[in-house]
Amino acid sequence: MALLKKNLWSIFYLLTLLFTLYFAFVSYAQWQRIYAQAESSQENTVRLIANSTQALYRTNEVMLDILGHRFLEDTAYQDNLSAMDTLNAALEGSPAIISIALVDPLGNMLFATNNLDVSRFPNLLEQPQTRDSFIEVMNSDSMLFGRTYFFEPFQDWIVPIRKAVRHPDGSVYRVITAALRLDDSFGHIIKHIDQDNRYISLIVREDMHVQYASNSGDNGYQIYQTELSSRKQHAIRTAIAQTHGDILDNLWHANTPISFVYASDNSQRLVSLQYNPDYKLWFLLMTEMELLWKDFTKLLVTYFLIFLFVLGTLYFLFRTIATAEAKRNADLLYQATHDQLTGLLNRSYLQNHVQQWINPEAGPFSLLYIDLDNFKNINDSFGHHHGDLLLQELSQRLLLTAPEDGALLRHGGDEFILLVKEHDDNALLALATKLIETASQPYLIYSMRLHVGASVGIAKYPQHGETLDDLLRAADIAMYESKRLKNRAHLFQNPMQDSYLRNLHIEQALRGALENHELYMVYQPQITGNGTFYGVEALVRWNSPVLGNVPPDAFIPVAETSGQMPRLGRYIIESVFRDIKKIQNTHQLMFYTSINLSVRQLLEADFATYFISRMQKENISGVWLTLEITESLLIEDIPSVLPLLHTLKSYGVQLSMDDFGTGYSSLSMLRMLPIDELKIDKSFMDAAVADRSAQQMVQSIVTIGKNLEMDVVAEGVETREQLEMLTHLGCDRFQGYYFARPLDTEALVQFITEQQTFFDT
């Protein structure tokens, strides 16, 4: 079936060829039928004419024989008025006979019926048109036909029949001859048989003079005055030989007609011929081949119209099938080269048509790799249907923003690729910024305002790669650099590749780090304003045998982008719970523990269920736990995280906004969230002592926290001056190297038991 579909038009052409061959075969068969029917009809007619002529002139011969014996027996017969009346009466019964005459062996007319004056009649031996036939009848015992000629006394064309009257000793006494009107002799027989005048009739003597021609009047009876030309005789013999072989001599004895096609005088004729050996006459009937061709053409036109109808119907059927098949193939091709969700070109199109862009004649171009920020949160929180609608609207936005000569593709998931002819760095960055702004506009889906961001990486051909894979890799590296800051665009630079390769090594090493227990937890103490120990912040560390010590800000982003964060996050939570439980059971120490949450963790569909179940399994009360969430995460995903936060709060878990002051939080947003604690970012600590504006910023954060009944925690405290300033500004708790570096569990227990008071030192 697939082969038939693939070669649909080949089948049509084959069927057309078969129908054409069948049409040709049927046409040929019909021509043969028409020709055979014409040949058979003509042969039957010539046979009938020959037989009728034989019968009629056999009667005439008997009549001449009887009259001849009368003249032989009674020489005075011609002077017997009673006998002549009987003879004239007999002639009246044969209207074709003009007169009967007696001729002596010397060719002189002795007597003629109807009291004709024979003295005016010419001598038959002296006329070239009668001499040979008169001599021939003198030597024959049968009735013979004389040549057809114009008889002056009668002023008419006649056909003479003659028979010799002999003495008992065989000598010729007289020749009795009868003159027949041309049209009333052979013409009467032929017209009686061929009433529709279908044929051209020709009767030829053995001496090749024409005895009768049905169309003789058309040329002034010239046909009777000379014998058939040798050219025509040769053409007839050749036609007979080509059709029937060398059988002409056999026709002397045969009494059956033969047919052949004779070409002469710029025309072709179907000729049927029969020889009469008694009277030595050739009977020919001819039909113009043009008439047969006309009959065949009429039939051929009918068949051809049927053929065209069948072929047209067949073509229409195949065209319909081909159109449907072409549409189906076009649809399949469209599906193969276009993204089903957004209608944009897809990765397959890029792979198969990249030669339109990457070739020596195409010139330079640029590839922009666009990746959405936090799109997974939309799918996880609201379902994939919302995410699909967002992608559809985003695609239309990007199409309107992209240059007309560019090609926009959906590379997969929330990743898009834009190919443009632009090669200028500033113009490319401006375009990327416009794309980011377009993608970052709110999306109204089912009356819900959803927000996503976008990061863009840019690579240029051929500067950053001469193959598609090289360009994609370079753009991906640049995009990864943008991902670190979110809503940014970067052009690929060679140093980025080193960072990319390091991240790649980190990603590969991280996959085995959990199984090999290369990651471990440390805890940094938090101190209250009066110098007493409050709790700890749990921090993960990684000591890789291959990479050495890898800082969290290096491997945490890699874990998030490579999809390893859920597993790593649960490893951290379970490790922290295990360490806390061990300290509680061994040393009977109770303290607060803060755990940092990644974006990927918080937006897992079952995170709250998992966290609460693990907390209950380890018999750890939620009031001793604080989850630290980054400010940017809360701002971008309030609708999705708010129910989760309330669920955690219902189990006593405290919530902290980490890195507060680095984002764009509003007071109204803070009032919406069930936040218990604000954590001032370390970046403010470095400048707070000497920079008045930094102090004012810290003061503002503390004031906001107090007004909203939140605790304020300052991290990154490293000096006495910083501590005094923060205490003066009203911070509730502190953490940093001034108090202690991150500690393992043993060092932490020792630190807690010593109960150091830092304000007294």
PDB file of N, CA and C in Angstrom, residues 353-368 402-407 418-425 427-428 431 459-462:
ATOM      1  N   HIS A 353      17.148  21.955   7.579  1.00  0.00           N
ATOM      2  CA  HIS A 353      17.226  23.132   6.728  1.00  0.00           C
ATOM      3  C   HIS A 353      18.324  24.097   7.156  1.00  0.00           C
ATOM      4  N   VAL A 354      19.201  23.652   8.025  1.00  0.00           N
ATOM      5  CA  VAL A 354      20.251  24.557   8.499  1.00  0.00           C
ATOM      6  C   VAL A 354      21.199  24.944   7.365  1.00  0.00           C
ATOM      7  N   GLN A 355      21.254  24.126   6.280  1.00  0.00           N
ATOM      8  CA  GLN A 355      22.138  24.462   5.170  1.00  0.00           C
ATOM      9  C   GLN A 355      21.718  25.750   4.476  1.00  0.00           C
ATOM     10  N   GLN A 356      20.457  26.174   4.681  1.00  0.00           N
ATOM     11  CA  GLN A 356      20.048  27.461   4.127  1.00  0.00           C
ATOM     12  C   GLN A 356      20.767  28.611   4.808  1.00  0.00           C
ATOM     13  N   TRP A 357      21.238  28.367   6.022  1.00  0.00           N
ATOM     14  CA  TRP A 357      21.927  29.409   6.784  1.00  0.00           C
ATOM     15  C   TRP A 357      23.429  29.183   6.811  1.00  0.00           C
ATOM     16  N   ILE A 358      23.822  27.913   6.960  1.00  0.00           N
ATOM     17  CA  ILE A 358      25.252  27.607   7.059  1.00  0.00           C
ATOM     18  C   ILE A 358      25.742  27.120   5.702  1.00  0.00           C
ATOM     19  N   ASN A 359      26.221  28.022   4.880  1.00  0.00           N
ATOM     20  CA  ASN A 359      26.854  27.686   3.613  1.00  0.00           C
ATOM     21  C   ASN A 359      27.683  28.886   3.177  1.00  0.00           C
ATOM     22  N   PRO A 360      28.657  28.687   2.313  1.00  0.00           N
ATOM     23  CA  PRO A 360      29.574  29.781   1.956  1.00  0.00           C
ATOM     24  C   PRO A 360      28.881  30.987   1.343  1.00  0.00           C
ATOM     25  N   GLU A 361      27.748  30.783   0.650  1.00  0.00           N
ATOM     26  CA  GLU A 361      27.078  31.893  -0.008  1.00  0.00           C
ATOM     27  C   GLU A 361      26.098  32.617   0.911  1.00  0.00           C
ATOM     28  N   ALA A 362      25.737  32.009   2.048  1.00  0.00           N
ATOM     29  CA  ALA A 362      24.675  32.573   2.891  1.00  0.00           C
ATOM     30  C   ALA A 362      25.129  33.798   3.666  1.00  0.00           C
ATOM     31  N   GLY A 363      26.390  33.883   4.020  1.00  0.00           N
ATOM     32  CA  GLY A 363      26.866  35.015   4.800  1.00  0.00           C
ATOM     33  C   GLY A 363      26.690  34.783   6.293  1.00  0.00           C
ATOM     34  N   PRO A 364      27.185  35.712   7.113  1.00  0.00           N
ATOM     35  CA  PRO A 364      27.122  35.538   8.569  1.00  0.00           C
ATOM     36  C   PRO A 364      25.690  35.698   9.086  1.00  0.00           C
ATOM     37  N   PHE A 365      25.433  35.077  10.231  1.00  0.00           N
ATOM     38  CA  PHE A 365      24.157  35.236  10.916  1.00  0.00           C
ATOM     39  C   PHE A 365      24.385  34.976  12.400  1.00  0.00           C
ATOM     40  N   SER A 366      23.331  35.165  13.185  1.00  0.00           N
ATOM     41  CA  SER A 366      23.439  34.978  14.633  1.00  0.00           C
ATOM     42  C   SER A 366      22.318  34.071  15.121  1.00  0.00           C
ATOM     43  N   LEU A 367      22.622  33.351  16.191  1.00  0.00           N
ATOM     44  CA  LEU A 367      21.660  32.432  16.795  1.00  0.00           C
ATOM     45  C   LEU A 367      21.392  32.884  18.229  1.00  0.00           C
ATOM     46  N   LEU A 368      20.124  33.169  18.528  1.00  0.00           N
ATOM     47  CA  LEU A 368      19.719  33.582  19.868  1.00  0.00           C
ATOM     48  C   LEU A 368      18.999  32.421  20.540  1.00  0.00           C
ATOM     49  N   ALA A 402      10.335  39.301  16.524  1.00  0.00           N
ATOM     50  CA  ALA A 402      11.455  38.834  15.704  1.00  0.00           C
ATOM     51  C   ALA A 402      11.492  39.567  14.367  1.00  0.00           C
ATOM     52  N   PRO A 403      12.683  39.777  13.787  1.00  0.00           N
ATOM     53  CA  PRO A 403      12.788  40.401  12.457  1.00  0.00           C
ATOM     54  C   PRO A 403      12.089  39.561  11.396  1.00  0.00           C
ATOM     55  N   GLU A 404      11.641  40.228  10.320  1.00  0.00           N
ATOM     56  CA  GLU A 404      10.907  39.524   9.274  1.00  0.00           C
ATOM     57  C   GLU A 404      11.763  38.485   8.572  1.00  0.00           C
ATOM     58  N   ASP A 405      13.063  38.755   8.454  1.00  0.00           N
ATOM     59  CA  ASP A 405      13.934  37.812   7.756  1.00  0.00           C
ATOM     60  C   ASP A 405      14.515  36.748   8.693  1.00  0.00           C
ATOM     61  N   GLY A 406      14.045  36.711   9.935  1.00  0.00           N
ATOM     62  CA  GLY A 406      14.534  35.725  10.894  1.00  0.00           C
ATOM     63  C   GLY A 406      13.700  34.453  10.867  1.00  0.00           C
ATOM     64  N   ALA A 407      14.175  33.459  11.562  1.00  0.00           N
ATOM     65  CA  ALA A 407      13.470  32.179  11.699  1.00  0.00           C
ATOM     66  C   ALA A 407      13.369  31.847  13.182  1.00  0.00           C
ATOM     67  N   LEU A 418      16.116  31.713  17.797  1.00  0.00           N
ATOM     68  CA  LEU A 418      15.850  32.721  16.773  1.00  0.00           C
ATOM     69  C   LEU A 418      17.106  32.902  15.931  1.00  0.00           C
ATOM     70  N   LEU A 419      16.980  32.658  14.627  1.00  0.00           N
ATOM     71  CA  LEU A 419      18.074  32.884  13.688  1.00  0.00           C
ATOM     72  C   LEU A 419      17.837  34.210  12.988  1.00  0.00           C
ATOM     73  N   VAL A 420      18.833  35.081  13.003  1.00  0.00           N
ATOM     74  CA  VAL A 420      18.702  36.404  12.388  1.00  0.00           C
ATOM     75  C   VAL A 420      19.956  36.711  11.580  1.00  0.00           C
ATOM     76  N   LYS A 421      19.796  37.583  10.584  1.00  0.00           N
ATOM     77  CA  LYS A 421      20.932  38.002   9.760  1.00  0.00           C
ATOM     78  C   LYS A 421      21.813  39.036  10.470  1.00  0.00           C
ATOM     79  N   GLU A 422      21.287  39.630  11.535  1.00  0.00           N
ATOM     80  CA  GLU A 422      22.029  40.659  12.264  1.00  0.00           C
ATOM     81  C   GLU A 422      23.323  40.081  12.833  1.00  0.00           C
ATOM     82  N   HIS A 423      24.402  40.898  12.793  1.00  0.00           N
ATOM     83  CA  HIS A 423      25.690  40.419  13.269  1.00  0.00           C
ATOM     84  C   HIS A 423      26.377  41.423  14.198  1.00  0.00           C
ATOM     85  N   ASP A 424      25.775  42.591  14.341  1.00  0.00           N
ATOM     86  CA  ASP A 424      26.355  43.620  15.207  1.00  0.00           C
ATOM     87  C   ASP A 424      26.027  43.314  16.667  1.00  0.00           C
ATOM     88  N   ASP A 425      27.034  43.412  17.543  1.00  0.00           N
ATOM     89  CA  ASP A 425      26.859  43.048  18.948  1.00  0.00           C
ATOM     90  C   ASP A 425      25.795  43.897  19.626  1.00  0.00           C
ATOM     91  N   ALA A 427      23.352  45.648  18.329  1.00  0.00           N
ATOM     92  CA  ALA A 427      22.015  45.395  17.785  1.00  0.00           C
ATOM     93  C   ALA A 427      21.464  44.062  18.292  1.00  0.00           C
ATOM     94  N   LEU A 428      22.328  43.054  18.404  1.00  0.00           N
ATOM     95  CA  LEU A 428      21.895  41.758  18.903  1.00  0.00           C
ATOM     96  C   LEU A 428      21.468  41.839  20.366  1.00  0.00           C
ATOM     97  N   LEU A 431      18.145  43.539  20.520  1.00  0.00           N
ATOM     98  CA  LEU A 431      17.077  42.613  20.135  1.00  0.00           C
ATOM     99  C   LEU A 431      16.787  41.630  21.254  1.00  0.00           C
ATOM    100  N   ALA A 459      25.066  33.465  19.940  1.00  0.00           N
ATOM    101  CA  ALA A 459      26.276  32.991  19.260  1.00  0.00           C
ATOM    102  C   ALA A 459      26.216  33.449  17.812  1.00  0.00           C
ATOM    103  N   LYS A 460      27.405  33.741  17.234  1.00  0.00           N
ATOM    104  CA  LYS A 460      27.468  34.282  15.879  1.00  0.00           C
ATOM    105  C   LYS A 460      28.224  33.307  14.965  1.00  0.00           C
ATOM    106  N   TYR A 461      27.687  33.190  13.730  1.00  0.00           N
ATOM    107  CA  TYR A 461      28.336  32.362  12.708  1.00  0.00           C
ATOM    108  C   TYR A 461      29.109  33.271  11.757  1.00  0.00           C
ATOM    109  N   PRO A 462      30.313  32.914  11.410  1.00  0.00           N
ATOM    110  CA  PRO A 462      31.077  31.706  11.797  1.00  0.00           C
ATOM    111  C   PRO A 462      32.014  31.955  12.978  1.00  0.00           C
TER     112      PRO A 462
END
